[in-house]
XYZ file of C-alpha atoms in Angstrom:
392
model
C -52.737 42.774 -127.584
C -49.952 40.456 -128.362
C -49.235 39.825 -132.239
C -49.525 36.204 -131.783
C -53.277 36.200 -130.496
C -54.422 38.761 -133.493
C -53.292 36.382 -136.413
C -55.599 33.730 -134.690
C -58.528 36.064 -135.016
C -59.317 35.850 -138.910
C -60.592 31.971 -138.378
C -63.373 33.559 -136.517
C -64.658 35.095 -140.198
C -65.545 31.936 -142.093
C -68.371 31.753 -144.785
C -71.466 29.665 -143.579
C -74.154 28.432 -145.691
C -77.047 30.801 -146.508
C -80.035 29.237 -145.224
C -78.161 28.891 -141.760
C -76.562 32.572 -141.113
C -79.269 33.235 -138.594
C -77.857 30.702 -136.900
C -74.104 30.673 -138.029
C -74.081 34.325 -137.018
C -75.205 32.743 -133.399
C -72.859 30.689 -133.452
C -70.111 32.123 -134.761
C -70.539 34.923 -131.629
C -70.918 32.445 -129.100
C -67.332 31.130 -130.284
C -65.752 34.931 -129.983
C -67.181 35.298 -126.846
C -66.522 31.803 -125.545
C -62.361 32.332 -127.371
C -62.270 36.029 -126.006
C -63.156 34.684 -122.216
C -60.551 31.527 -122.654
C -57.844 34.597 -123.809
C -58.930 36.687 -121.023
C -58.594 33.437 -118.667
C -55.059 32.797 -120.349
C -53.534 36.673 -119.821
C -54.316 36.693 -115.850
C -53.293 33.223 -115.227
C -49.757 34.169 -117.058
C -50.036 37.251 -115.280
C -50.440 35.736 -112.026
C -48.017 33.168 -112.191
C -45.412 35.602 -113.146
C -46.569 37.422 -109.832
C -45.747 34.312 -107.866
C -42.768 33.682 -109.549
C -41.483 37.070 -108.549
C -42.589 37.139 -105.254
C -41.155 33.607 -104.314
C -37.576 34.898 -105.644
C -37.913 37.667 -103.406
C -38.778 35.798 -100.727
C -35.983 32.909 -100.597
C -33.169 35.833 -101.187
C -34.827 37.864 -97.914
C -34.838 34.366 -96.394
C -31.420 33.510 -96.695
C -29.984 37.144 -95.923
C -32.267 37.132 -92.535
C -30.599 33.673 -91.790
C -27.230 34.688 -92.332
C -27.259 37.697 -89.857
C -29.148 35.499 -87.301
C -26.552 32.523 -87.606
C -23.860 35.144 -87.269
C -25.153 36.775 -84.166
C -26.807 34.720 -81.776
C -25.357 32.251 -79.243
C -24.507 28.900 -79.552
C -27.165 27.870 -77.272
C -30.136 29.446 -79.321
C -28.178 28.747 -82.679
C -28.814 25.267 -82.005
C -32.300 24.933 -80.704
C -33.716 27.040 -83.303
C -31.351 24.908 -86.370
C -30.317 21.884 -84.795
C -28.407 20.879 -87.916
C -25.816 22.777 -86.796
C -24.664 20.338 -84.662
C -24.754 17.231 -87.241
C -22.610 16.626 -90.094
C -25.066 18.399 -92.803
C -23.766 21.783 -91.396
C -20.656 22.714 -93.384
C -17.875 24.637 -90.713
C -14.598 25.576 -91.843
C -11.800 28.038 -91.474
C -12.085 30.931 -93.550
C -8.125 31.656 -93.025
C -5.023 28.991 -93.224
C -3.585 29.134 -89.433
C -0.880 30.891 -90.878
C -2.567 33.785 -91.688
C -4.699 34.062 -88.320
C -1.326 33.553 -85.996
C 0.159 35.917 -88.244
C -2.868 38.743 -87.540
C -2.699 37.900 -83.750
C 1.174 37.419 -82.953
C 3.052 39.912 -81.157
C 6.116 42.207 -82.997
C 8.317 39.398 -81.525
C 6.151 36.450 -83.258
C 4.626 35.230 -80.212
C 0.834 34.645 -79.738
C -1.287 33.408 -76.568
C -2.972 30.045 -77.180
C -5.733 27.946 -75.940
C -8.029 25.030 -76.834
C -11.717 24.785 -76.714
C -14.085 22.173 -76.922
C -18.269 22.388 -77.037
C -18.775 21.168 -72.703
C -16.366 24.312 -72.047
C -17.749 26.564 -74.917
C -21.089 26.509 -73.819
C -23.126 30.288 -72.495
C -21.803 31.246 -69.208
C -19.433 28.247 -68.872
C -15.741 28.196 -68.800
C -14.690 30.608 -72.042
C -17.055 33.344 -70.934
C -15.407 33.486 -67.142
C -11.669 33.254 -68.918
C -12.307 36.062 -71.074
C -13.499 38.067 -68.411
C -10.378 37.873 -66.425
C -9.309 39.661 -69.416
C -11.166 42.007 -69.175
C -11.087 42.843 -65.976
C -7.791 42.037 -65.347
C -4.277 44.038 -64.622
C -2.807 45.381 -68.001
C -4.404 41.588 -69.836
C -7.455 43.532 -72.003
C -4.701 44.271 -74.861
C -3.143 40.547 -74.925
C -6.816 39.603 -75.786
C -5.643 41.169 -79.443
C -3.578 38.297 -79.095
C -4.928 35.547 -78.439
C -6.216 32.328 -80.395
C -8.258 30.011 -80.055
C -8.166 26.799 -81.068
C -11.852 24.773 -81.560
C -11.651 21.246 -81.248
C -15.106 20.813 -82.627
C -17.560 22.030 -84.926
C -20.193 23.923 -82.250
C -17.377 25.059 -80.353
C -15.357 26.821 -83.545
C -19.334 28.436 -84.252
C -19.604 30.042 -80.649
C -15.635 31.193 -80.768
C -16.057 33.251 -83.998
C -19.588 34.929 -81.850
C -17.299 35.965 -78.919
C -13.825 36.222 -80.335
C -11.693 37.983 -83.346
C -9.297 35.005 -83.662
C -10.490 31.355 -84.099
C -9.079 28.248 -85.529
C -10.726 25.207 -86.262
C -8.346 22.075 -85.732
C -9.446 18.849 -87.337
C -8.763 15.805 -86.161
C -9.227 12.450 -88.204
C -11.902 10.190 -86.548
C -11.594 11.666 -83.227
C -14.603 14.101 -81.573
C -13.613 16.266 -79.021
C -16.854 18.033 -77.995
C -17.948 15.942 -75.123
C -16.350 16.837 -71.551
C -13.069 15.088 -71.592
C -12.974 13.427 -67.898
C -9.923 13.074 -66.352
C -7.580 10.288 -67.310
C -10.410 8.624 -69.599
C -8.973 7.180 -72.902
C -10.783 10.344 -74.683
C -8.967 13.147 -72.597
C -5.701 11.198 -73.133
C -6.119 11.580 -76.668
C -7.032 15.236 -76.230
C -3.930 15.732 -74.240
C -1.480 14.570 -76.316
C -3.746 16.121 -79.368
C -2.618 19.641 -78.245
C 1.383 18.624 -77.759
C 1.340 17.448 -81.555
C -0.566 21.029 -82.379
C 2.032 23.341 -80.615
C 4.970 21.462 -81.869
C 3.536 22.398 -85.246
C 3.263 25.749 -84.095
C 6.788 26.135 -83.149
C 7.891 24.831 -86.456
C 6.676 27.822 -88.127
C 7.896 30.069 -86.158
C 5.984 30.844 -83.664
C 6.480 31.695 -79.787
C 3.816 31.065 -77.517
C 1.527 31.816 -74.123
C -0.290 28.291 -74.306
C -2.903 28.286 -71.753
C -6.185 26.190 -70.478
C -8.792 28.116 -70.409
C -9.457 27.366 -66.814
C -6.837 29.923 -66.241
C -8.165 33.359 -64.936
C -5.635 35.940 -66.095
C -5.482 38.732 -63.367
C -2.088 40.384 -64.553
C 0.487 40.672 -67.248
C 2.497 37.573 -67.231
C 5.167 38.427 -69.101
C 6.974 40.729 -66.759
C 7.172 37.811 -64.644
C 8.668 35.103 -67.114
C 12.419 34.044 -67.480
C 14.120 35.702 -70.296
C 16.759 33.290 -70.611
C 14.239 30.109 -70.736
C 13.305 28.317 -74.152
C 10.645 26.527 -72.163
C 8.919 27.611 -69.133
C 5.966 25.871 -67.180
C 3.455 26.460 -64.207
C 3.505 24.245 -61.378
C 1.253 22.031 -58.920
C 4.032 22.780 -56.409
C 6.707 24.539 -56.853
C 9.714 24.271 -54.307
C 11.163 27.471 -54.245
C 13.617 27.257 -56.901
C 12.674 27.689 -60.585
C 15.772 25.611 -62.089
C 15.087 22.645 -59.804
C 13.589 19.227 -61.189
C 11.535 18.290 -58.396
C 9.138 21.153 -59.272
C 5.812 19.333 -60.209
C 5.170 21.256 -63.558
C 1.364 21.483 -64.824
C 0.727 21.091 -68.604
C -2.057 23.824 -67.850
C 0.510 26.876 -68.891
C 3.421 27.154 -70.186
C 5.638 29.855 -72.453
C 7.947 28.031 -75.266
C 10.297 30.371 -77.913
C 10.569 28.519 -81.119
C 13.915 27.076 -81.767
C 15.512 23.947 -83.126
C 15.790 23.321 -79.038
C 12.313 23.547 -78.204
C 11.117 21.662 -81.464
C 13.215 18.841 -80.470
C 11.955 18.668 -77.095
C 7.837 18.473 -78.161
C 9.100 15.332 -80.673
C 10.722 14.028 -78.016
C 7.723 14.904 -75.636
C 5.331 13.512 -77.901
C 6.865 10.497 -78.591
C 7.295 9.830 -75.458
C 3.698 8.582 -74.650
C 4.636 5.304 -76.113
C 7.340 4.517 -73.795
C 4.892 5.791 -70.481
C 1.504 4.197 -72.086
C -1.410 5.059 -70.395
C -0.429 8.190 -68.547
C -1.317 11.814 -70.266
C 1.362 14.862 -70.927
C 2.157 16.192 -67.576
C 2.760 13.024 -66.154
C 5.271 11.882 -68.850
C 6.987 15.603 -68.301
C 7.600 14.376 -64.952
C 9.521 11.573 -66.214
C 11.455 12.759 -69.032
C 12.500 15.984 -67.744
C 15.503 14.449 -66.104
C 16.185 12.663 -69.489
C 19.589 13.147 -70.501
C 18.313 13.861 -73.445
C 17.209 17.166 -72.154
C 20.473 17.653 -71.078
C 22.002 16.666 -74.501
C 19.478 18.917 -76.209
C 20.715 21.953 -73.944
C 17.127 22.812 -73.795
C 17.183 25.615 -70.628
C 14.017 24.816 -68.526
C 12.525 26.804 -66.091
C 9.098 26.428 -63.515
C 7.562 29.545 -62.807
C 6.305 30.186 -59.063
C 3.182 29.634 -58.120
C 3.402 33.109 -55.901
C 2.667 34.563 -59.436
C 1.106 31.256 -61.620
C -1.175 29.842 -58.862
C -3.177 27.402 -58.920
C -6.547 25.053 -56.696
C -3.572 23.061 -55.925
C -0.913 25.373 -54.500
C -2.551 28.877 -54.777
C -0.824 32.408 -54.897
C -1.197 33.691 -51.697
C -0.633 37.606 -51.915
C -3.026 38.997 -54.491
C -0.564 41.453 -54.924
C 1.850 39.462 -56.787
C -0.877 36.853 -59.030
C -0.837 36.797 -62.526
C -2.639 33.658 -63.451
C -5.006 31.599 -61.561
C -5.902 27.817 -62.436
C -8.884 25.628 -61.496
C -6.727 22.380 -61.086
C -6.864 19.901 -58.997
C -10.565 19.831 -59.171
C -12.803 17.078 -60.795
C -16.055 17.857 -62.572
C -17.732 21.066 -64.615
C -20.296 21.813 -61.989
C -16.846 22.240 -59.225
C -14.786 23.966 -61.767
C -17.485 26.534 -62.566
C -18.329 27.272 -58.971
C -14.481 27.944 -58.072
C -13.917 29.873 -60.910
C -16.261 32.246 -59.984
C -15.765 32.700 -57.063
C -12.449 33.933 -57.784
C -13.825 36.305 -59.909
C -15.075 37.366 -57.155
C -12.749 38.067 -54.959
C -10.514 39.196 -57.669
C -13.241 41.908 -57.949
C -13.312 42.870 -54.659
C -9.377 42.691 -54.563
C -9.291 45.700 -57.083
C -12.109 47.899 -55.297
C -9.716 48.552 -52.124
C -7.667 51.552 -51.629
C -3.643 51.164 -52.624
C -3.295 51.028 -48.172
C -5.473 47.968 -47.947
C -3.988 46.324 -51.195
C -0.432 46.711 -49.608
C -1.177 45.126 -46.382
C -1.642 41.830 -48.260
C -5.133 40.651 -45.652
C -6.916 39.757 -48.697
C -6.977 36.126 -49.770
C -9.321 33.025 -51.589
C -11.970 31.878 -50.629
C -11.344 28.969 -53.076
C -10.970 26.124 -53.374
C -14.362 24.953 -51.570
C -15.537 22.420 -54.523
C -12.607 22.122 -55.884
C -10.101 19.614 -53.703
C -7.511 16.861 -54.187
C -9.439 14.956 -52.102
C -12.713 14.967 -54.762
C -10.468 13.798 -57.225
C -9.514 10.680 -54.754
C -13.031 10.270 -54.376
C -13.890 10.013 -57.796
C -11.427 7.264 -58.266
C -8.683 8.736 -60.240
C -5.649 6.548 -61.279
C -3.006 6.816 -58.070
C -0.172 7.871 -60.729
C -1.262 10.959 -61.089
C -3.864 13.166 -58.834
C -4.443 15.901 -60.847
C -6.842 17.333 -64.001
C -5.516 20.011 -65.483
């Protein structure tokens, strides 16, 4: 028994008045008994509200561990519909590294790293990110470059699936601006989105940085590199490609490109980028078009060169002998539903392309069965601006 409730005992032994101990002596053990129950009452109520106390600690700690490992784990997709706060302000996202450290981790020995961009309408389960990654996977010598490769989230919900499926993920903020619906092509918001991503990689190149930047509507079926110029500072895809990779009249897509950091280069993005006020209204590739026969290129001695699209093929002009491809790009196609269908489809035959023997390989009869969505004329039906027909 507790010191404190013994002292209290002694007022229980106080003198009564002869002619009532009969009575007092009644009395007085009604009180013990009545003061022994209320101390009984007392010790089990403390007793079980220390229980509680316990129990409810141990209970909020298993809580937020089990919520941890399930936010850690589980699609986007089912993140959301079971805590739909992750898609609202109240649910704090940020980078756990500076993007110095994370292109640092990924680059290659030479300080180059492969790039791409992702927002939520492409980050989605079994949407555009899960069919690029598999061309990794499946692809020609490409499973190691996914060691090197970053992406860059453009929103919150697409930065929280990235770190579920991938090692290297960067969160890029931009002031007032949400990326996470579907951009559509040539609206104000994909504009903005466009020349988002050439202010980005001319901050990569300033610190020194080469890069593979990429959409993520590319399917990567072989090791690029052997095919690119060594000589080139900046070297781009094309829509069409004439047949010469020095020539201007090449129609270079935005959609791929490999840039060496230099004071040449980093010059050319300013320039690139600054360039969207003089050509208002019209998004990156289009204002390539026009400045690349700048003199200021010239002046710059910036050494561009447009990669064939026998080996960077694309919807609009695509590589024709599966024996040569290295990239594959949905353009010139309008609309998720279009772009999804296409892409898998040359997943597809990518698949089947790699099942024949080395005799049937060589005799080049394979081709795509894409585009079938995908078309320039959907994107005339849809009403795009005439200056430029396609989506990257």
């Amino acid at each position: 028994m507790p010191l404190s409730h013994s002292r209290s005992l002694p007022s229980h032994r106080r003198r009564f008045p002869p002619t009532s101990h009969r009575h007092a002596a009644g009395s007085s053990s009604a009180v013990m008994s009545s003061e022994s129950t209320a101390f009984h009452l007392r010790r089990n109520l403390g007793s079980a509200l220390f229980f509680f106390a316990v129990s409810l600690s141990c209970l909020l700690v298993f809580r937020n561990a089990s919520y941890s490992r399930f936010t850690s784990s589980y699609p986007l997709s089912r993140f959301q519909t079971v805590f739909p706060s992750a898609s609202n302000d109240s649910f704090a996202v940020s980078n756990e590294h500076s993007l110095e450290i994370i292109l640092n981790k990924a680059a290659m020995e030479d300080r180059t790293v492969i790039l791409t961009t992702l927002n939520e309408a492409w980050a989605t389960p079994n949407s555009v990110i899960d069919l690029f990654l598999e061309s990794f996977r499946i692809g020609d010598r490409t499973r190691r470059l996914l060691n090197h490769l970053v992406i860059i989230a453009l929103d919150q919900n697409a930065f929280i699936r990235c770190q579920v499926i991938h090692t290297y993920c960067y969160l890029l903020v931009s002031e007032g601006i949400d990326f996470h619906e579907e951009a559509y092509f040539m609206t104000p918001h994909y504009l903005r989105m466009m020349w988002r991503r050439i202010d980005f990689l001319r901050s990569v190149l300033e610190m020194g940085y080469n890069f593979v930047f990429t959409d993520a509507d590319i399917m990567w079926l072989r090791d690029p590199f052997p095919r690119f110029h060594t000589d080139a500072d900046f070297q781009i895809a094309c829509d069409h490609f004439t047949g010469s990779f020095d020539d201007v009249q090449n129609r270079p897509n935005g959609g791929f490109n490999f840039v060496k950091s230099n004071n040449r280069s980093i010059e050319f993005y300013k320039f690139w980028y600054s360039s969207q006020e003089t050509y208002p209204g019209y998004h990156d590739q289009d204002v390539l078009n026009f400045i690349k026969v700048d003199p200021f290129i010239t002046d710059l001695g910036l050494k561009m060169r447009f990669l064939d699209t026998a080996n960077f093929g694309g919807l609009c002009e695509p590589s024709r002998d599966l024996n040569k491809v290295c990239t594959m790009h949905a353009n010139c196609c309008f609309g998720m539903d279009s772009k999804l269908h296409d892409l898998r489809i040359m997943l597809q035959d990518w698949k089947h392309y790699l099942t024949l023997p080395p005799s049937l390989k060589r005799l080049s009869i394979i081709s795509w069965r894409v585009p079938q969505k995908c078309s320039l004329d959907s994107l005339k039906h849809q009403g795009s601006p005439e200056k430029s027909v396609q989506e990257d």
